[in-house]
Amino acid sequence: MEIAPVKGTHDVVGQEAAEARYIEMVLSSVAELYGYREIIPPTLEYTDVFARGTGSSSDVVRKEMYTFLDKNGRSVTLRPEFTAGVARAVVSGKLYATSEAPIKLYYHGPAFRYERPQLGRYRQFSQFGVECLGSDAAEVDAETILLAMQAFQMLGFKDLHLKVNTIGDAKTREGYRAALKAYFGAHIDEMCDDCHERLRLNPMRILDCKVEADRKIAANAPKIEGYLSAESEKRYYRTLSLLNDFGIGYEKDEALVRGLDYYSEIVFEIHAKGPSGADYGALGGGGHYDGLIEQFGGPKMAGVGFAVGLERIQSLMKEEKLLEEVPSGIDLYVMPVGEGALEEAFRLTEAVRLLGYSAETPFAALKMGSLFKKAEKRGAKFALILGDDEISKGVAQLKNLKTKEQKEIKLDDLEATLDEAFGEEGHAE
Ligand code: AMP
């Protein structure tokens, strides 16, 4: 019986895997430009990390986690997001004591959420993100948004839509939640079941509800602007003015509250529409947070970060034809002409690899037509053709499979000849 992949998971193979690696590589190098170092946290954490960190009023923790008991009866969870685990790691490793502040960390890897699979929404997906911990300056919030926008630009996106909002400090949220409770309390009978729960746990979540009737009610809800503390307001406008200075366009969206509990002050999301108009949802989002490190027993430390969904980025890049240049083929296909050349071709292929060029050869004598078909299927840039004649003279034919140019090369000069040929064409790293 055939076994299917687990619902909401995917196998990523060949060219698609090369594209995924390319995207991770570009994003990582942008993070490094901004002084971030990589962290590779475990995929599995004690459930408390997310219950305490990500927050028990979030949909993610309430409904979407892959949580189970290990063989010793401890509750563990496959991470649904990285921020809580990174904060836990900063405390476990006492990075706040051993690293110069701010601590700047980037990460990428799989995350798991038990959601209804649909376009741009999977049960196993990949995130890339950054966290900057230990500086409370509004400049750090602005720099993080700049980094996010720069990352998308480096990937080739032109038409990005940045949405920003502030959810204020704790004092702001206390007053605002009370106002929302009163407002939504008067309408709750007309609202969805989830909103009943949200009203009880965190009425700000209702602003994020996707049910059309609820959105209409939410549109007339009190706005946070009227509840912002003077400090939060000043901080928000400082960050926005920095974005203006750098020519970053944004839209203020008061319905943007983000789904995770740890945020405070500025929050943001990045959206983009592909040529087909397909809506993949937000490409990424993030914001400022204050209490997370303390939650895990560390010192008081402000943080700011964002995470993007790599599958959504990849789908959109595909639509926008931004992934056409990602190389996935091999450098050389070594072609033995006739049985007598098989052994020498095998040897030559290995020699080519030791020079740093990816190469393959068939282990059987094939007709020229099949050899060229195979070379094309492997995405080879060059063919190195070797028959009895060539072997006796110590040469081979090097054929550029794109331009069809062919020349005889001396095997004694293999390294210099390949360096020259690939110097013009570039080769798969
Ligand atoms: P969040 O941690 O919810 O802010 O998510 C950050 C980003 O991860 C989103 O903007 C999406 O691009 C991506 N993402 C979140 N959930 C999923 C999912 N179920 N499937 C695919 N991508 C997701």
Coordinates of C-alpha atoms and ligand atoms in Angstrom, one line a residue:
M1 CA 0.0 0.0 0.0
E2 CA 1.3 3.5 -0.9
I3 CA 1.9 5.8 2.0
A4 CA 1.1 9.4 1.4
P5 CA 3.0 12.3 3.0
V6 CA 1.3 13.6 6.2
K7 CA -1.5 16.0 5.3
G8 CA -0.2 19.6 4.9
T9 CA 3.4 18.5 4.4
H10 CA 5.4 18.4 1.2
D11 CA 8.5 16.8 -0.3
V12 CA 10.7 19.4 -1.9
V13 CA 12.9 18.0 -4.6
G14 CA 15.6 19.0 -7.1
Q15 CA 15.1 22.5 -8.6
E16 CA 12.5 23.5 -6.0
A17 CA 15.0 22.5 -3.2
A18 CA 17.7 24.6 -5.0
E19 CA 15.3 27.5 -5.1
A20 CA 14.5 27.2 -1.4
R21 CA 18.2 27.1 -0.5
Y22 CA 18.9 30.1 -2.7
I23 CA 16.2 32.1 -0.8
E24 CA 17.6 31.1 2.6
M25 CA 21.0 32.0 1.4
V26 CA 20.0 35.5 0.2
L27 CA 18.0 36.2 3.4
S28 CA 20.9 34.9 5.6
S29 CA 23.4 37.1 3.8
V30 CA 21.2 40.2 4.3
A31 CA 20.9 39.4 8.0
E32 CA 24.7 39.1 8.2
L33 CA 25.0 42.6 6.5
Y34 CA 23.1 43.9 9.5
G35 CA 25.4 42.2 12.0
Y36 CA 23.2 39.2 12.8
R37 CA 24.7 35.8 13.7
E38 CA 22.9 32.5 13.1
I39 CA 21.2 30.4 15.8
I40 CA 20.0 26.9 15.2
P41 CA 17.6 26.2 18.0
P42 CA 16.0 22.7 18.4
T43 CA 12.8 21.9 16.6
L44 CA 11.3 20.4 19.7
E45 CA 10.8 22.4 23.0
Y46 CA 9.0 21.8 26.2
T47 CA 5.4 22.9 25.6
D48 CA 5.8 25.6 28.3
V49 CA 8.1 27.5 26.1
F50 CA 5.3 28.3 23.7
A51 CA 2.5 28.3 26.3
R52 CA 4.4 31.0 28.3
G53 CA 6.3 32.7 25.4
T54 CA 4.0 32.6 22.4
G55 CA 1.1 33.0 24.7
S56 CA -2.0 31.1 25.8
S57 CA -4.4 33.5 24.3
S58 CA -3.0 33.1 20.7
D59 CA -4.8 30.9 18.2
V60 CA -1.5 29.2 17.6
V61 CA -1.1 28.0 21.1
R62 CA -4.8 27.4 21.7
K63 CA -5.5 25.3 18.6
E64 CA -2.6 24.7 16.3
M65 CA 0.3 23.1 18.2
Y66 CA 1.7 19.6 17.6
T67 CA 2.0 18.7 21.2
F68 CA 2.5 15.3 22.6
L69 CA 3.9 13.5 25.6
D70 CA 7.4 12.0 25.3
K71 CA 8.2 8.5 26.6
N72 CA 8.8 10.0 30.0
G73 CA 5.5 11.7 30.1
R74 CA 6.8 15.3 29.5
S75 CA 4.8 17.5 27.3
V76 CA 6.8 18.6 24.2
T77 CA 5.8 20.6 21.2
L78 CA 7.2 20.9 17.6
R79 CA 7.9 24.6 17.4
P80 CA 5.0 26.6 15.8
E81 CA 7.3 29.7 15.5
F82 CA 10.8 30.6 16.5
T83 CA 10.7 33.7 18.7
A84 CA 9.8 31.9 22.0
G85 CA 12.4 29.2 21.4
V86 CA 15.1 31.8 20.6
A87 CA 14.2 33.8 23.8
R88 CA 14.4 30.5 25.8
A89 CA 17.9 29.8 24.2
V90 CA 19.1 33.3 25.1
V91 CA 18.2 32.6 28.7
S92 CA 19.4 28.9 28.8
G93 CA 22.7 29.9 27.3
K94 CA 23.0 33.1 29.4
L95 CA 23.7 34.9 26.1
Y96 CA 22.6 38.1 27.8
A97 CA 25.7 37.8 30.1
T98 CA 28.2 36.6 27.6
S99 CA 27.3 38.5 24.4
E100 CA 27.6 42.2 23.7
A101 CA 24.1 43.8 23.6
P102 CA 22.2 44.0 21.5
I103 CA 22.1 40.2 20.7
K104 CA 21.3 39.8 17.1
L105 CA 20.3 36.4 15.9
Y106 CA 18.8 35.0 12.7
Y107 CA 17.4 31.6 12.0
H108 CA 15.7 29.4 9.4
G109 CA 14.0 26.0 9.5
P110 CA 10.7 24.2 9.7
A111 CA 7.8 25.2 11.9
F112 CA 4.6 23.2 12.5
R113 CA 1.0 24.4 12.9
Y114 CA -2.1 22.3 12.8
E115 CA -4.0 24.5 10.4
R116 CA -6.4 23.8 7.5
P117 CA -4.1 23.3 4.6
Q118 CA -4.8 25.7 1.7
L119 CA -2.9 28.0 -0.7
G120 CA 0.1 29.4 1.3
R121 CA -0.9 27.6 4.5
Y122 CA 0.7 24.2 5.4
R123 CA 1.1 22.1 8.5
Q124 CA 4.9 22.0 8.1
F125 CA 6.3 25.2 6.6
S126 CA 9.7 27.0 6.8
Q127 CA 10.4 30.3 8.4
F128 CA 13.3 32.7 8.2
G129 CA 13.5 35.4 10.9
V130 CA 15.6 37.6 13.0
E131 CA 15.5 38.7 16.7
C132 CA 17.4 41.6 18.1
L133 CA 17.5 41.6 21.9
G134 CA 18.7 44.1 24.5
S135 CA 18.1 47.5 23.0
D136 CA 15.0 49.5 23.6
A137 CA 15.8 52.2 21.0
A138 CA 13.1 53.1 18.5
E139 CA 16.0 53.0 16.0
V140 CA 16.3 49.2 16.4
D141 CA 12.6 48.8 15.5
A142 CA 13.2 50.9 12.4
E143 CA 16.4 49.0 11.5
T144 CA 14.5 45.7 11.8
I145 CA 11.9 46.9 9.3
L146 CA 14.6 48.2 7.0
L147 CA 16.3 44.8 7.1
A148 CA 13.0 43.1 6.2
M149 CA 12.4 45.4 3.3
Q150 CA 16.0 45.2 2.2
A151 CA 15.7 41.4 2.3
F152 CA 12.7 41.4 0.0
Q153 CA 14.4 43.8 -2.3
M154 CA 17.5 41.6 -2.6
L155 CA 15.2 38.7 -3.6
G156 CA 14.0 40.9 -6.4
F157 CA 10.5 42.0 -5.2
K158 CA 9.5 45.5 -6.4
D159 CA 5.9 45.8 -5.3
L160 CA 5.8 45.4 -1.6
H161 CA 3.2 46.6 0.8
L162 CA 4.2 47.4 4.4
K163 CA 1.5 47.7 7.0
V164 CA 2.3 49.1 10.4
N165 CA 0.4 49.6 13.7
T166 CA 1.2 50.1 17.3
I167 CA -0.4 48.1 20.0
G168 CA 1.2 50.4 22.6
D169 CA 2.8 49.5 26.0
A170 CA 1.2 47.5 28.8
K171 CA -0.6 50.6 30.2
T172 CA -2.0 51.4 26.7
R173 CA -3.2 47.9 26.2
E174 CA -4.9 47.7 29.6
G175 CA -7.1 50.8 28.8
Y176 CA -7.7 49.7 25.2
R177 CA -8.7 46.2 26.1
A178 CA -11.2 47.5 28.6
A179 CA -12.7 49.8 25.9
L180 CA -12.8 46.9 23.4
K181 CA -14.4 44.6 26.0
A182 CA -17.2 47.1 26.6
Y183 CA -17.7 47.7 22.8
F184 CA -17.6 44.0 21.7
G185 CA -19.5 42.9 24.8
A186 CA -22.5 44.8 23.4
H187 CA -22.2 43.0 20.1
I188 CA -21.0 39.6 21.0
D189 CA -24.3 37.8 20.4
E190 CA -23.9 38.5 16.7
M191 CA -20.3 37.3 16.5
C192 CA -18.6 34.0 15.8
D193 CA -17.7 31.4 18.5
D194 CA -14.0 32.2 18.3
C195 CA -14.7 35.8 19.1
H196 CA -16.6 34.8 22.2
E197 CA -13.4 33.1 23.3
R198 CA -11.3 36.1 22.2
L199 CA -13.5 38.5 24.1
R200 CA -12.7 36.5 27.2
L201 CA -9.0 36.0 26.6
N202 CA -7.9 39.1 24.7
P203 CA -10.4 41.3 23.0
M204 CA -7.7 42.9 20.8
R205 CA -7.6 39.5 18.9
I206 CA -11.2 40.2 17.7
L207 CA -9.7 43.0 15.4
D208 CA -8.0 40.2 13.5
C209 CA -11.1 38.0 13.0
K210 CA -11.6 37.1 9.3
V211 CA -15.3 36.5 9.5
E212 CA -17.0 39.1 7.3
A213 CA -19.9 40.0 9.7
D214 CA -17.4 40.3 12.6
R215 CA -15.1 42.5 10.5
K216 CA -18.0 45.0 10.0
I217 CA -18.6 45.2 13.7
A218 CA -14.8 45.5 14.3
A219 CA -14.6 48.4 11.8
N220 CA -16.5 50.6 14.3
A221 CA -14.6 49.5 17.4
P222 CA -12.7 52.2 19.4
K223 CA -9.2 52.9 17.8
I224 CA -6.0 52.4 19.7
E225 CA -4.8 55.9 18.8
G226 CA -7.1 57.4 21.5
Y227 CA -5.6 55.1 24.2
L228 CA -1.9 55.4 23.4
S229 CA 0.3 56.5 26.3
A230 CA 2.5 59.5 25.6
E231 CA 5.6 57.3 25.5
S232 CA 4.1 54.8 23.1
E233 CA 2.9 57.5 20.8
K234 CA 6.3 59.2 20.8
R235 CA 8.1 56.0 20.2
Y236 CA 5.7 55.0 17.3
Y237 CA 6.1 58.3 15.5
R238 CA 9.9 58.2 16.0
T239 CA 10.1 54.9 14.2
L240 CA 7.7 56.0 11.4
S241 CA 9.8 59.2 10.9
L242 CA 12.9 57.0 10.5
L243 CA 11.1 55.0 7.9
N244 CA 10.2 58.2 6.1
D245 CA 13.8 59.3 6.2
F246 CA 14.8 56.1 4.4
G247 CA 12.0 56.4 1.9
I248 CA 10.1 53.3 3.1
G249 CA 6.4 53.6 2.3
Y250 CA 3.9 52.2 4.7
E251 CA 0.2 52.0 5.4
K252 CA -1.1 52.5 9.0
D253 CA -3.5 49.7 9.7
E254 CA -5.3 49.8 13.0
A255 CA -6.7 46.3 12.6
L256 CA -3.2 44.8 12.6
V257 CA -2.6 43.2 16.0
R258 CA -0.6 40.1 15.0
G259 CA -1.5 36.6 16.3
L260 CA 1.1 36.1 19.0
D261 CA 0.9 37.3 22.6
Y262 CA 4.3 38.7 23.2
Y263 CA 4.1 41.8 21.0
S264 CA 4.0 45.4 22.3
E265 CA 4.5 48.8 20.6
I266 CA 5.1 48.6 16.9
V267 CA 3.9 45.6 14.8
F268 CA 4.2 45.2 11.1
E269 CA 3.4 42.9 8.2
I270 CA 4.6 42.7 4.6
H271 CA 2.3 41.8 1.8
A272 CA 2.7 41.4 -1.9
K273 CA 0.4 40.4 -4.7
G274 CA 1.6 38.2 -7.6
P275 CA 0.7 38.8 -11.3
S276 CA -2.1 36.2 -11.0
G277 CA -3.6 38.1 -8.0
A278 CA -3.5 34.9 -5.9
D279 CA -3.5 35.9 -2.2
Y280 CA -0.9 34.0 -0.3
G281 CA -1.5 36.0 2.9
A282 CA 1.2 38.0 4.6
L283 CA 4.7 37.1 3.4
G284 CA 6.0 38.0 6.9
G285 CA 5.5 40.1 9.9
G286 CA 7.0 41.0 13.3
G287 CA 7.2 43.6 15.9
H288 CA 8.6 44.8 19.2
Y289 CA 8.3 42.9 22.4
D290 CA 9.2 43.6 26.0
G291 CA 8.6 40.8 28.5
L292 CA 9.7 37.7 26.7
I293 CA 13.2 37.2 28.2
E294 CA 11.9 37.8 31.7
Q295 CA 9.2 35.2 31.1
F296 CA 11.9 32.6 30.9
G297 CA 13.7 33.8 34.0
G298 CA 16.2 36.2 32.3
P299 CA 16.7 39.9 32.9
K300 CA 14.4 42.6 31.6
M301 CA 15.3 43.0 27.9
A302 CA 13.4 44.6 25.0
G303 CA 13.3 42.8 21.7
V304 CA 12.2 43.2 18.1
G305 CA 12.1 40.7 15.3
F306 CA 10.3 39.4 12.3
A307 CA 9.7 36.1 10.5
V308 CA 8.8 35.3 6.9
G309 CA 7.2 32.3 5.4
L310 CA 9.6 30.7 2.9
E311 CA 7.0 28.8 0.9
R312 CA 4.9 31.9 0.3
I313 CA 8.0 33.8 -0.8
Q314 CA 9.0 31.0 -3.1
S315 CA 5.5 30.7 -4.7
L316 CA 5.4 34.4 -5.3
M317 CA 8.9 34.6 -6.7
K318 CA 8.0 31.8 -9.1
E319 CA 5.0 33.8 -10.3
E320 CA 7.1 36.9 -10.7
K321 CA 9.8 34.8 -12.5
L322 CA 12.4 35.8 -10.0
L323 CA 13.8 32.2 -9.7
E324 CA 14.6 31.5 -13.3
E325 CA 18.4 32.0 -12.8
V326 CA 18.8 29.7 -9.8
P327 CA 21.2 27.0 -11.0
S328 CA 20.4 23.4 -10.3
G329 CA 22.2 21.5 -13.0
I330 CA 25.7 20.1 -13.0
D331 CA 28.8 21.6 -14.6
L332 CA 29.9 18.8 -16.9
Y333 CA 28.5 15.6 -18.4
V334 CA 31.4 13.3 -19.3
M335 CA 30.4 11.3 -22.4
P336 CA 32.2 8.1 -23.2
V337 CA 31.9 7.2 -26.9
G338 CA 31.9 3.4 -27.1
E339 CA 32.6 0.6 -24.5
G340 CA 36.4 1.3 -24.7
A341 CA 36.0 4.8 -23.3
L342 CA 33.9 3.9 -20.2
E343 CA 36.8 3.3 -17.8
E344 CA 38.7 6.5 -18.8
A345 CA 35.4 8.5 -18.6
F346 CA 34.9 7.2 -15.1
R347 CA 38.4 8.3 -14.1
L348 CA 38.1 11.7 -15.9
T349 CA 34.7 12.4 -14.1
E350 CA 36.3 11.9 -10.7
A351 CA 39.3 14.1 -11.7
V352 CA 36.9 16.9 -12.8
R353 CA 35.1 16.7 -9.4
L354 CA 38.4 17.0 -7.6
L355 CA 39.0 20.2 -9.5
G356 CA 35.8 21.6 -8.0
Y357 CA 33.4 21.1 -10.9
S358 CA 30.2 19.0 -10.5
A359 CA 30.2 16.1 -13.0
E360 CA 28.5 12.9 -13.9
T361 CA 29.0 10.1 -16.5
P362 CA 26.8 7.2 -17.4
F363 CA 28.2 3.8 -16.6
A364 CA 27.2 2.3 -19.9
A365 CA 28.0 2.9 -23.5
L366 CA 25.1 5.0 -25.0
K367 CA 24.4 6.4 -28.4
M368 CA 25.4 10.1 -28.9
G369 CA 21.7 11.2 -29.0
S370 CA 21.0 9.6 -25.6
L371 CA 24.1 11.1 -24.1
F372 CA 23.0 14.6 -25.1
K373 CA 19.5 14.0 -23.9
K374 CA 20.9 12.9 -20.5
A375 CA 23.2 15.9 -20.3
E376 CA 20.3 18.2 -21.0
K377 CA 18.2 16.4 -18.3
R378 CA 21.0 16.9 -15.8
G379 CA 21.1 20.6 -16.7
A380 CA 24.8 20.2 -17.7
K381 CA 26.6 23.4 -18.9
F382 CA 29.3 21.5 -20.8
A383 CA 29.9 18.1 -22.3
L384 CA 33.3 16.5 -22.2
I385 CA 33.4 13.9 -25.0
L386 CA 35.8 11.1 -24.9
G387 CA 36.3 8.3 -27.6
D388 CA 39.1 5.9 -28.4
D389 CA 40.8 8.5 -30.6
E390 CA 40.8 11.1 -27.9
I391 CA 42.1 8.7 -25.3
S392 CA 45.0 7.7 -27.5
K393 CA 45.9 11.4 -28.0
G394 CA 45.3 12.4 -24.4
V395 CA 42.6 14.9 -25.3
A396 CA 38.8 15.4 -25.1
Q397 CA 36.2 17.5 -26.8
L398 CA 34.7 20.2 -24.6
K399 CA 31.3 21.3 -25.8
N400 CA 29.4 24.3 -24.5
L401 CA 25.9 23.0 -24.5
K402 CA 24.3 26.4 -24.7
T403 CA 26.4 28.0 -27.5
K404 CA 27.2 24.6 -29.1
E405 CA 30.8 25.7 -29.5
Q406 CA 33.2 22.8 -29.3
K407 CA 36.9 22.6 -29.0
E408 CA 39.6 20.0 -28.4
I409 CA 41.3 20.3 -25.1
K410 CA 44.5 18.6 -23.7
L411 CA 43.7 16.5 -20.6
D412 CA 47.1 17.7 -19.2
D413 CA 45.7 21.2 -19.2
L414 CA 42.3 20.2 -17.8
E415 CA 42.3 22.5 -14.8
A416 CA 43.4 25.7 -16.7
T417 CA 41.0 24.9 -19.6
L418 CA 38.0 24.4 -17.3
D419 CA 38.8 27.5 -15.2
E420 CA 38.8 29.5 -18.4
A421 CA 35.6 28.0 -19.8
F422 CA 33.7 28.3 -16.5
G423 CA 35.3 31.7 -15.9
E424 CA 33.1 32.9 -18.8
E425 CA 30.0 30.9 -17.9
G426 CA 30.2 30.5 -14.0
H427 CA 29.7 27.2 -12.4
A428 CA 27.3 25.6 -9.9
E429 CA 28.7 26.2 -6.4
Ligands
AMP1 P1 3.6 34.4 12.1 O1 4.6 33.8 13.0 O2 2.2 33.9 12.3 O3 3.6 35.9 12.1 O4 4.0 34.0 10.7 C1 5.1 34.6 10.0 C2 5.0 34.1 8.6 O5 5.1 32.7 8.5 C3 3.7 34.4 7.9 O6 3.7 35.7 7.4 C4 3.7 33.4 6.8 O7 4.5 33.8 5.7 C5 4.4 32.2 7.4 N1 3.4 31.2 7.9 C6 2.7 31.2 9.0 N2 1.9 30.2 9.1 C7 2.1 29.5 8.0 C8 1.5 28.2 7.4 N3 0.6 27.5 8.1 N4 1.9 27.8 6.2 C9 2.8 28.5 5.5 N5 3.4 29.7 6.0 C10 3.0 30.2 7.2

